[in-house]
């Protein structure tokens, strides 16, 4: 709209697309609507960006998360104003909790209509303010390019997260000079390397520990593949056992000697006991989440705690640590390795510690009662793992028991292969995340390990997979219950199963066929391997209705508010009720 | 089961922030969404080019929570610097209040006498009312307002406090 004819002008929509391309974007997950029509029209003219038309905006956000987590690149979402934006909020909140880099572009009513309760107006910036890392309302097309650039920097650097850019329709249409300077944002300077004094101290503590443990989290995955490689080297050097949160699975290989399995509420006995009994805990890119710590005053009472995290607010939030180090965890591990080697430290004699760990491992906490009549859910995961492990599959999950069984019985040797909603625990995450992961990794085997209840929350994304010929596999552990809810009711509310039965389930095989997928059903453990092979052999998308034992519970389990040492290993240790303090915890 | 209460400390924080749309909402909203307290909050543009504002927040919480509050503030993109004046050492805190009292005769004389002792200035007067302007630490203002209640207080407006470190250094 400016009268300056010396430099070429472009519309806001075109500037937006140009800047996305400049930022390396090749895929956008979105859904059109009135307030983004100018952007869709600009997209129509471009061939460099593939647009993936989802079937619900929550699906767009989760698909972008799946794309981001499996590729390491930011995921981009494009939705319309009002309901388009509000539908995307769950995915934005999910990405915020799990530190996933997303750029969410939302349409907005024209600037002169903002605040007037115009058609499809919602206060997107207000609604997403506290579930995004940052957000913007862009009021002038001249600000678009610099805003988008800053948004990419914020989303991907430091602790990653979703950034929302709300763009009023008139800003998409109005023109501005394309001569805008490549302004680099100076106001966002995430931590990089750690201070060497702190690293020296950390290495000393680790080298002199008698019972050390590496407690790792999603921060290592977010730091990039080199952080995982560095972790492996550090573990090798110091000889300490390694455990991980749900988010960090794959950073250290599950096939590695030092691997203890996942820790926390449904973690292994050996991981939780080792956390409880260790003398030096090195926490790498994890955040002492309540699912991990259990009862705080009983959490690893005698250990010296070192915490390396890029987000200072994650340090000392729930657990006081002795040596806080604010740094990029990958860089900090590399520094530790350098100091360790430079000082010619040798791995301490940890035989006694490993002997104790061996004793805990002997408990064989993941064992379960087998059956020849019914498919046990754990068995189904084991067989799926056995059939696919050589194909380096990308596994997504929904939320519930199946998610925890997958974390326990599926094993990951590489980062970016395990995509699950950890912090927010969003049912309906897995299928769209699988769609996004498959878009980013066309040749990979992508499987959503699902529950029959969760899968229905974003079932419409089956059509997206069909449209883009994505050969995703959905493996439903169908127990006909919201199993995790049923389990808590059995443990806490004397088996009063209030509204947790999955009634009126669809015929998943018929549903698959209706969407143009292949459907497979199996309820016989003897036929399971063949049925899985049939699923894997099929070139297109498959929905696998795996009928499993209906009332299995997921163990081991640390009930909320209990200590690591109060783990329930089997159903017969369950009393069926809990006191009010425990009931008040989530 | 009953909800447990925790012992809290009062802290004065100053934040240097980008002067842009939404910054105040982001900060104030973060306090609400994370369950932190705000006793008072003041904000004003402090830069020549109008790009930077300074926010003074008086908050309350157990020490680990205060530490979290600071870290959470620092995490916000438009926040450049957070200083905990209470932790940092000697500092001054000042607040301004406008206090309206109504009365005649002895009550009016007494109000005037008290205002004098507290160094409050008269900035508006009618035959049966005054508006006093008073500045000082929050305690002084609390006491003055309490006294005015006895002599015909009508209403009070308070700015909330602003604070600076003592000495030559900036915070
Ligand atoms: C959107 C959403 N709503 C509700 C919940 C609470 N919730 C957690 S697990 C669960 C049951 C999931 O059932 P299903 O998908 O069948 O998995 P299962 O536990 O049986 O393996 C529910 C309702 C949630 N996590 N997310
Ligand atoms: Mg179920």
Short mmCIF file of N, CA, C and O in Angstrom, two decimals, chain A residues 51-152:
data_model
loop_
_atom_site.label_atom_id
_atom_site.label_comp_id
_atom_site.label_asym_id
_atom_site.label_seq_id
_atom_site.Cartn_x
_atom_site.Cartn_y
_atom_site.Cartn_z
N UNK A 51 1.55 -29.07 0.35
CA UNK A 51 0.55 -28.88 1.40
C UNK A 51 -0.14 -30.20 1.65
O UNK A 51 -0.59 -30.86 0.72
N UNK A 52 -0.22 -30.59 2.92
CA UNK A 52 -0.90 -31.84 3.27
C UNK A 52 -2.24 -31.46 3.88
O UNK A 52 -2.29 -30.83 4.94
N UNK A 53 -3.29 -31.83 3.19
CA UNK A 53 -4.64 -31.48 3.66
C UNK A 53 -5.07 -32.52 4.70
O UNK A 53 -5.37 -33.66 4.36
N UNK A 54 -5.10 -32.09 5.96
CA UNK A 54 -5.56 -32.99 7.02
C UNK A 54 -7.09 -32.99 7.04
O UNK A 54 -7.72 -32.33 6.19
N UNK A 55 -7.69 -33.68 8.01
CA UNK A 55 -9.15 -33.71 8.07
C UNK A 55 -9.69 -33.01 9.31
O UNK A 55 -10.88 -32.95 9.54
N UNK A 56 -8.80 -32.50 10.14
CA UNK A 56 -9.19 -31.75 11.35
C UNK A 56 -7.92 -31.02 11.78
O UNK A 56 -6.83 -31.57 11.69
N UNK A 57 -8.06 -29.79 12.25
CA UNK A 57 -6.85 -28.99 12.54
C UNK A 57 -6.02 -29.57 13.67
O UNK A 57 -4.80 -29.34 13.72
N UNK A 58 -6.64 -30.33 14.60
CA UNK A 58 -5.82 -31.00 15.62
C UNK A 58 -4.87 -31.96 14.93
O UNK A 58 -3.71 -32.11 15.31
N UNK A 59 -5.40 -32.60 13.87
CA UNK A 59 -4.57 -33.52 13.09
C UNK A 59 -3.40 -32.79 12.44
O UNK A 59 -2.29 -33.32 12.36
N UNK A 60 -3.64 -31.54 12.00
CA UNK A 60 -2.55 -30.77 11.37
C UNK A 60 -1.42 -30.54 12.37
O UNK A 60 -0.25 -30.73 12.06
N UNK A 61 -1.79 -30.14 13.59
CA UNK A 61 -0.76 -29.83 14.58
C UNK A 61 -0.01 -31.11 14.99
O UNK A 61 1.23 -31.11 15.08
N UNK A 62 -0.73 -32.19 15.23
CA UNK A 62 -0.05 -33.44 15.61
C UNK A 62 0.79 -33.98 14.45
O UNK A 62 1.87 -34.53 14.67
N UNK A 63 0.29 -33.84 13.22
CA UNK A 63 1.06 -34.32 12.08
C UNK A 63 2.36 -33.52 11.98
O UNK A 63 3.44 -34.08 11.74
N UNK A 64 2.26 -32.21 12.21
CA UNK A 64 3.47 -31.38 12.17
C UNK A 64 4.43 -31.80 13.29
O UNK A 64 5.65 -31.80 13.11
N UNK A 65 3.88 -32.18 14.44
CA UNK A 65 4.73 -32.68 15.52
C UNK A 65 5.44 -33.96 15.11
O UNK A 65 6.64 -34.15 15.36
N UNK A 66 4.68 -34.87 14.49
CA UNK A 66 5.27 -36.14 14.05
C UNK A 66 6.36 -35.90 13.02
O UNK A 66 7.42 -36.53 13.06
N UNK A 67 6.09 -34.95 12.13
CA UNK A 67 7.08 -34.59 11.11
C UNK A 67 8.34 -34.03 11.79
O UNK A 67 9.47 -34.44 11.50
N UNK A 68 8.14 -33.12 12.74
CA UNK A 68 9.26 -32.47 13.41
C UNK A 68 10.10 -33.47 14.21
O UNK A 68 11.32 -33.48 14.13
N UNK A 69 9.42 -34.32 14.95
CA UNK A 69 10.17 -35.23 15.83
C UNK A 69 10.93 -36.29 15.05
O UNK A 69 11.95 -36.77 15.50
N UNK A 70 10.40 -36.67 13.90
CA UNK A 70 11.06 -37.73 13.15
C UNK A 70 12.13 -37.19 12.20
O UNK A 70 13.01 -37.93 11.79
N UNK A 71 12.04 -35.91 11.86
CA UNK A 71 13.03 -35.36 10.91
C UNK A 71 14.02 -34.40 11.58
O UNK A 71 15.06 -34.10 11.01
N UNK A 72 13.66 -33.88 12.75
CA UNK A 72 14.51 -32.88 13.40
C UNK A 72 14.31 -31.48 12.84
O UNK A 72 14.95 -30.53 13.27
N UNK A 73 13.40 -31.35 11.85
CA UNK A 73 13.11 -30.02 11.28
C UNK A 73 11.82 -29.49 11.90
O UNK A 73 10.98 -30.26 12.34
N UNK A 74 11.62 -28.18 11.91
CA UNK A 74 10.36 -27.68 12.47
C UNK A 74 9.16 -28.09 11.63
O UNK A 74 9.27 -28.19 10.40
N UNK A 75 8.04 -28.32 12.26
CA UNK A 75 6.80 -28.64 11.56
C UNK A 75 6.00 -27.37 11.34
O UNK A 75 5.99 -26.49 12.20
N UNK A 76 5.35 -27.27 10.20
CA UNK A 76 4.61 -26.04 9.89
C UNK A 76 3.12 -26.36 9.72
O UNK A 76 2.75 -27.33 9.04
N UNK A 77 2.29 -25.53 10.35
CA UNK A 77 0.84 -25.72 10.36
C UNK A 77 0.19 -24.46 9.80
O UNK A 77 0.65 -23.34 10.08
N UNK A 78 -0.85 -24.64 9.00
CA UNK A 78 -1.59 -23.51 8.45
C UNK A 78 -3.09 -23.76 8.65
O UNK A 78 -3.62 -24.72 8.12
N UNK A 79 -3.73 -22.91 9.44
CA UNK A 79 -5.16 -23.09 9.70
C UNK A 79 -5.87 -21.74 9.65
O UNK A 79 -5.25 -20.68 9.75
N UNK A 80 -7.18 -21.83 9.54
CA UNK A 80 -7.95 -20.59 9.44
C UNK A 80 -8.22 -20.01 10.83
O UNK A 80 -7.79 -20.56 11.85
N UNK A 81 -8.90 -18.88 10.87
CA UNK A 81 -9.19 -18.20 12.13
C UNK A 81 -10.22 -18.99 12.94
O UNK A 81 -10.71 -20.02 12.49
N UNK A 82 -10.57 -18.47 14.09
CA UNK A 82 -11.67 -19.01 14.89
C UNK A 82 -11.55 -20.50 15.13
O UNK A 82 -10.61 -20.96 15.79
N UNK A 83 -12.49 -21.31 14.59
CA UNK A 83 -12.49 -22.74 14.89
C UNK A 83 -11.25 -23.45 14.36
O UNK A 83 -10.82 -24.45 14.95
N UNK A 84 -10.68 -22.94 13.29
CA UNK A 84 -9.45 -23.55 12.78
C UNK A 84 -8.35 -23.44 13.83
O UNK A 84 -7.65 -24.41 14.14
N UNK A 85 -8.21 -22.26 14.38
CA UNK A 85 -7.17 -22.03 15.39
C UNK A 85 -7.49 -22.77 16.67
O UNK A 85 -6.62 -23.43 17.25
N UNK A 86 -8.75 -22.71 17.13
CA UNK A 86 -9.05 -23.38 18.41
C UNK A 86 -8.89 -24.89 18.28
O UNK A 86 -8.45 -25.55 19.20
N UNK A 87 -9.22 -25.44 17.12
CA UNK A 87 -9.01 -26.88 16.93
C UNK A 87 -7.54 -27.25 17.02
O UNK A 87 -7.19 -28.37 17.38
N UNK A 88 -6.67 -26.34 16.65
CA UNK A 88 -5.23 -26.64 16.65
C UNK A 88 -4.62 -26.51 18.04
O UNK A 88 -3.48 -26.94 18.26
N UNK A 89 -5.38 -25.95 18.98
CA UNK A 89 -4.78 -25.61 20.28
C UNK A 89 -4.22 -26.84 21.01
O UNK A 89 -3.14 -26.79 21.61
N UNK A 90 -4.94 -27.97 20.96
CA UNK A 90 -4.45 -29.16 21.67
C UNK A 90 -3.06 -29.55 21.16
O UNK A 90 -2.17 -29.89 21.96
N UNK A 91 -2.88 -29.48 19.86
CA UNK A 91 -1.58 -29.84 19.30
C UNK A 91 -0.50 -28.84 19.67
O UNK A 91 0.66 -29.20 19.89
N UNK A 92 -0.88 -27.57 19.76
CA UNK A 92 0.08 -26.54 20.17
C UNK A 92 0.50 -26.78 21.62
O UNK A 92 1.68 -26.78 21.96
N UNK A 93 -0.50 -27.04 22.47
CA UNK A 93 -0.20 -27.31 23.89
C UNK A 93 0.66 -28.56 24.02
O UNK A 93 1.57 -28.63 24.85
N UNK A 94 0.37 -29.56 23.19
CA UNK A 94 1.14 -30.80 23.22
C UNK A 94 2.60 -30.54 22.86
O UNK A 94 3.52 -31.00 23.53
N UNK A 95 2.80 -29.74 21.80
CA UNK A 95 4.15 -29.42 21.36
C UNK A 95 4.88 -28.58 22.40
O UNK A 95 6.09 -28.70 22.59
N UNK A 96 4.14 -27.74 23.11
CA UNK A 96 4.75 -26.91 24.15
C UNK A 96 5.27 -27.78 25.28
O UNK A 96 6.40 -27.64 25.74
N UNK A 97 4.44 -28.72 25.72
CA UNK A 97 4.84 -29.59 26.82
C UNK A 97 6.02 -30.48 26.45
O UNK A 97 6.88 -30.75 27.27
N UNK A 98 6.03 -30.97 25.20
CA UNK A 98 7.08 -31.90 24.80
C UNK A 98 8.23 -31.22 24.05
O UNK A 98 9.10 -31.90 23.51
N UNK A 99 8.24 -29.89 24.03
CA UNK A 99 9.34 -29.12 23.42
C UNK A 99 9.57 -29.50 21.96
O UNK A 99 10.67 -29.91 21.57
N UNK A 100 8.52 -29.40 21.17
CA UNK A 100 8.61 -29.74 19.74
C UNK A 100 8.54 -28.45 18.93
O UNK A 100 7.61 -27.65 19.13
N UNK A 101 9.48 -28.23 18.00
CA UNK A 101 9.45 -26.98 17.24
C UNK A 101 8.34 -26.97 16.19
O UNK A 101 8.33 -27.80 15.28
N UNK A 102 7.40 -26.06 16.34
CA UNK A 102 6.32 -25.90 15.36
C UNK A 102 6.20 -24.43 15.02
O UNK A 102 6.41 -23.56 15.87
N UNK A 103 5.81 -24.16 13.76
CA UNK A 103 5.39 -22.82 13.37
C UNK A 103 3.92 -22.97 13.01
O UNK A 103 3.57 -23.73 12.10
N UNK A 104 3.06 -22.29 13.75
CA UNK A 104 1.63 -22.41 13.49
C UNK A 104 1.13 -21.09 12.93
O UNK A 104 1.14 -20.06 13.61
N UNK A 105 0.71 -21.12 11.67
CA UNK A 105 0.21 -19.92 11.00
C UNK A 105 -1.31 -19.97 11.07
O UNK A 105 -1.94 -20.91 10.59
N UNK A 106 -1.89 -18.94 11.69
CA UNK A 106 -3.34 -18.91 11.80
C UNK A 106 -3.86 -17.67 11.09
O UNK A 106 -3.27 -16.59 11.19
N UNK A 107 -4.98 -17.84 10.38
CA UNK A 107 -5.64 -16.68 9.80
C UNK A 107 -6.37 -15.93 10.89
O UNK A 107 -6.69 -16.49 11.93
N UNK A 108 -6.60 -14.65 10.64
CA UNK A 108 -7.34 -13.84 11.61
C UNK A 108 -8.23 -12.90 10.80
O UNK A 108 -7.97 -12.61 9.63
N UNK A 109 -9.28 -12.42 11.43
CA UNK A 109 -10.14 -11.45 10.74
C UNK A 109 -9.33 -10.17 10.49
O UNK A 109 -8.30 -9.94 11.13
N UNK A 110 -9.79 -9.35 9.57
CA UNK A 110 -9.04 -8.13 9.21
C UNK A 110 -8.82 -7.26 10.44
O UNK A 110 -9.64 -7.23 11.37
N UNK A 111 -7.70 -6.55 10.45
CA UNK A 111 -7.32 -5.77 11.64
C UNK A 111 -8.43 -4.82 12.10
O UNK A 111 -8.63 -4.66 13.29
N UNK A 112 -9.16 -4.24 11.15
CA UNK A 112 -10.22 -3.30 11.55
C UNK A 112 -11.41 -3.99 12.20
O UNK A 112 -12.26 -3.34 12.81
N UNK A 113 -11.48 -5.33 12.06
CA UNK A 113 -12.60 -6.07 12.67
C UNK A 113 -12.23 -6.75 13.98
O UNK A 113 -13.09 -7.26 14.70
N UNK A 114 -10.94 -6.76 14.29
CA UNK A 114 -10.51 -7.45 15.52
C UNK A 114 -11.20 -6.83 16.72
O UNK A 114 -11.24 -5.62 16.87
N UNK A 115 -11.76 -7.69 17.55
CA UNK A 115 -12.44 -7.22 18.75
C UNK A 115 -13.91 -6.95 18.56
O UNK A 115 -14.61 -6.60 19.51
N UNK A 116 -14.40 -7.15 17.34
CA UNK A 116 -15.81 -6.83 17.08
C UNK A 116 -16.69 -8.07 17.08
O UNK A 116 -17.84 -8.01 16.67
N UNK A 117 -16.15 -9.21 17.52
CA UNK A 117 -16.87 -10.48 17.44
C UNK A 117 -17.29 -10.77 16.00
O UNK A 117 -18.41 -11.19 15.73
N UNK A 118 -16.37 -10.54 15.11
CA UNK A 118 -16.63 -10.79 13.69
C UNK A 118 -16.77 -12.29 13.45
O UNK A 118 -16.39 -13.10 14.29
N UNK A 119 -17.29 -12.63 12.28
CA UNK A 119 -17.47 -14.04 11.93
C UNK A 119 -16.12 -14.77 12.01
O UNK A 119 -15.13 -14.30 11.45
N UNK A 120 -16.11 -15.87 12.70
CA UNK A 120 -14.92 -16.71 12.89
C UNK A 120 -13.76 -15.95 13.53
O UNK A 120 -12.59 -16.23 13.25
N UNK A 121 -14.09 -15.02 14.40
CA UNK A 121 -13.02 -14.37 15.15
C UNK A 121 -12.82 -15.10 16.47
O UNK A 121 -13.78 -15.43 17.17
N UNK A 122 -11.59 -15.37 16.80
CA UNK A 122 -11.25 -15.84 18.15
C UNK A 122 -9.95 -15.15 18.52
O UNK A 122 -9.14 -14.82 17.64
N UNK A 123 -9.75 -14.95 19.82
CA UNK A 123 -8.53 -14.29 20.27
C UNK A 123 -7.42 -15.33 20.30
O UNK A 123 -7.02 -15.84 21.36
N UNK A 124 -6.90 -15.64 19.12
CA UNK A 124 -5.92 -16.72 19.00
C UNK A 124 -4.65 -16.43 19.80
O UNK A 124 -4.11 -17.30 20.46
N UNK A 125 -4.22 -15.19 19.74
CA UNK A 125 -3.01 -14.84 20.49
C UNK A 125 -3.25 -14.97 22.00
O UNK A 125 -2.40 -15.46 22.73
N UNK A 126 -4.44 -14.58 22.43
CA UNK A 126 -4.78 -14.73 23.85
C UNK A 126 -4.89 -16.19 24.25
O UNK A 126 -4.37 -16.61 25.28
N UNK A 127 -5.55 -16.97 23.42
CA UNK A 127 -5.79 -18.38 23.74
C UNK A 127 -4.47 -19.17 23.75
O UNK A 127 -4.28 -20.06 24.57
N UNK A 128 -3.56 -18.84 22.85
CA UNK A 128 -2.34 -19.65 22.76
C UNK A 128 -1.16 -19.05 23.54
O UNK A 128 -0.08 -19.61 23.53
N UNK A 129 -1.41 -17.93 24.22
CA UNK A 129 -0.29 -17.24 24.86
C UNK A 129 0.48 -18.13 25.83
O UNK A 129 1.69 -18.14 25.86
N UNK A 130 -0.26 -18.92 26.61
CA UNK A 130 0.43 -19.70 27.64
C UNK A 130 0.60 -21.16 27.27
O UNK A 130 0.97 -21.98 28.11
N UNK A 131 0.33 -21.49 26.01
CA UNK A 131 0.65 -22.86 25.58
C UNK A 131 1.52 -22.79 24.33
O UNK A 131 1.58 -23.74 23.55
N UNK A 132 2.18 -21.66 24.12
CA UNK A 132 3.13 -21.57 23.02
C UNK A 132 4.41 -20.95 23.58
O UNK A 132 4.39 -20.31 24.63
N UNK A 133 5.51 -21.16 22.87
CA UNK A 133 6.76 -20.57 23.35
C UNK A 133 6.72 -19.06 23.13
O UNK A 133 7.25 -18.29 23.93
N UNK A 134 6.10 -18.67 22.03
CA UNK A 134 5.91 -17.25 21.77
C UNK A 134 4.80 -17.13 20.74
O UNK A 134 4.51 -18.09 20.03
N UNK A 135 4.16 -15.98 20.66
CA UNK A 135 3.20 -15.79 19.58
C UNK A 135 3.15 -14.34 19.14
O UNK A 135 3.64 -13.45 19.82
N UNK A 136 2.61 -14.15 17.94
CA UNK A 136 2.58 -12.82 17.33
C UNK A 136 1.23 -12.58 16.68
O UNK A 136 0.61 -13.49 16.14
N UNK A 137 0.82 -11.33 16.68
CA UNK A 137 -0.25 -10.88 15.79
C UNK A 137 0.43 -9.89 14.85
O UNK A 137 0.98 -8.87 15.29
N UNK A 138 0.45 -10.20 13.57
CA UNK A 138 1.17 -9.35 12.61
C UNK A 138 0.18 -8.35 12.03
O UNK A 138 -0.84 -8.74 11.45
N UNK A 139 0.48 -7.08 12.16
CA UNK A 139 -0.49 -6.07 11.74
C UNK A 139 -0.09 -5.36 10.46
O UNK A 139 -0.81 -4.49 9.99
N UNK A 140 1.08 -5.68 9.92
CA UNK A 140 1.57 -4.99 8.73
C UNK A 140 2.37 -5.99 7.90
O UNK A 140 3.26 -6.66 8.44
N UNK A 141 2.07 -6.11 6.60
CA UNK A 141 2.81 -7.09 5.80
C UNK A 141 4.32 -6.81 5.78
O UNK A 141 5.11 -7.73 5.57
N UNK A 142 4.70 -5.56 6.04
CA UNK A 142 6.13 -5.24 6.07
C UNK A 142 6.84 -5.93 7.22
O UNK A 142 8.06 -6.10 7.20
N UNK A 143 6.08 -6.35 8.24
CA UNK A 143 6.70 -7.03 9.40
C UNK A 143 6.72 -8.54 9.24
O UNK A 143 7.29 -9.25 10.08
N UNK A 144 6.07 -9.05 8.19
CA UNK A 144 5.88 -10.50 8.10
C UNK A 144 7.19 -11.28 8.01
O UNK A 144 7.40 -12.24 8.77
N UNK A 145 8.04 -10.86 7.08
CA UNK A 145 9.26 -11.64 6.87
C UNK A 145 10.11 -11.71 8.13
O UNK A 145 10.55 -12.79 8.54
N UNK A 146 10.29 -10.57 8.77
CA UNK A 146 11.16 -10.58 9.97
C UNK A 146 10.50 -11.38 11.09
O UNK A 146 11.17 -12.05 11.87
N UNK A 147 9.17 -11.30 11.18
CA UNK A 147 8.47 -12.05 12.22
C UNK A 147 8.63 -13.55 11.99
O UNK A 147 8.93 -14.31 12.92
N UNK A 148 8.46 -13.98 10.74
CA UNK A 148 8.58 -15.40 10.45
C UNK A 148 10.00 -15.88 10.73
O UNK A 148 10.22 -16.94 11.31
N UNK A 149 10.98 -15.07 10.37
CA UNK A 149 12.38 -15.46 10.64
C UNK A 149 12.63 -15.60 12.13
O UNK A 149 13.24 -16.55 12.59
N UNK A 150 12.16 -14.61 12.88
CA UNK A 150 12.37 -14.70 14.33
C UNK A 150 11.63 -15.91 14.88
O UNK A 150 12.14 -16.61 15.76
N UNK A 151 10.43 -16.16 14.36
CA UNK A 151 9.64 -17.30 14.84
C UNK A 151 10.38 -18.62 14.63
O UNK A 151 10.39 -19.48 15.52
N UNK A 152 11.01 -18.79 13.49
CA UNK A 152 11.76 -20.02 13.24
C UNK A 152 12.93 -20.14 14.22
O UNK A 152 13.22 -21.22 14.73
#
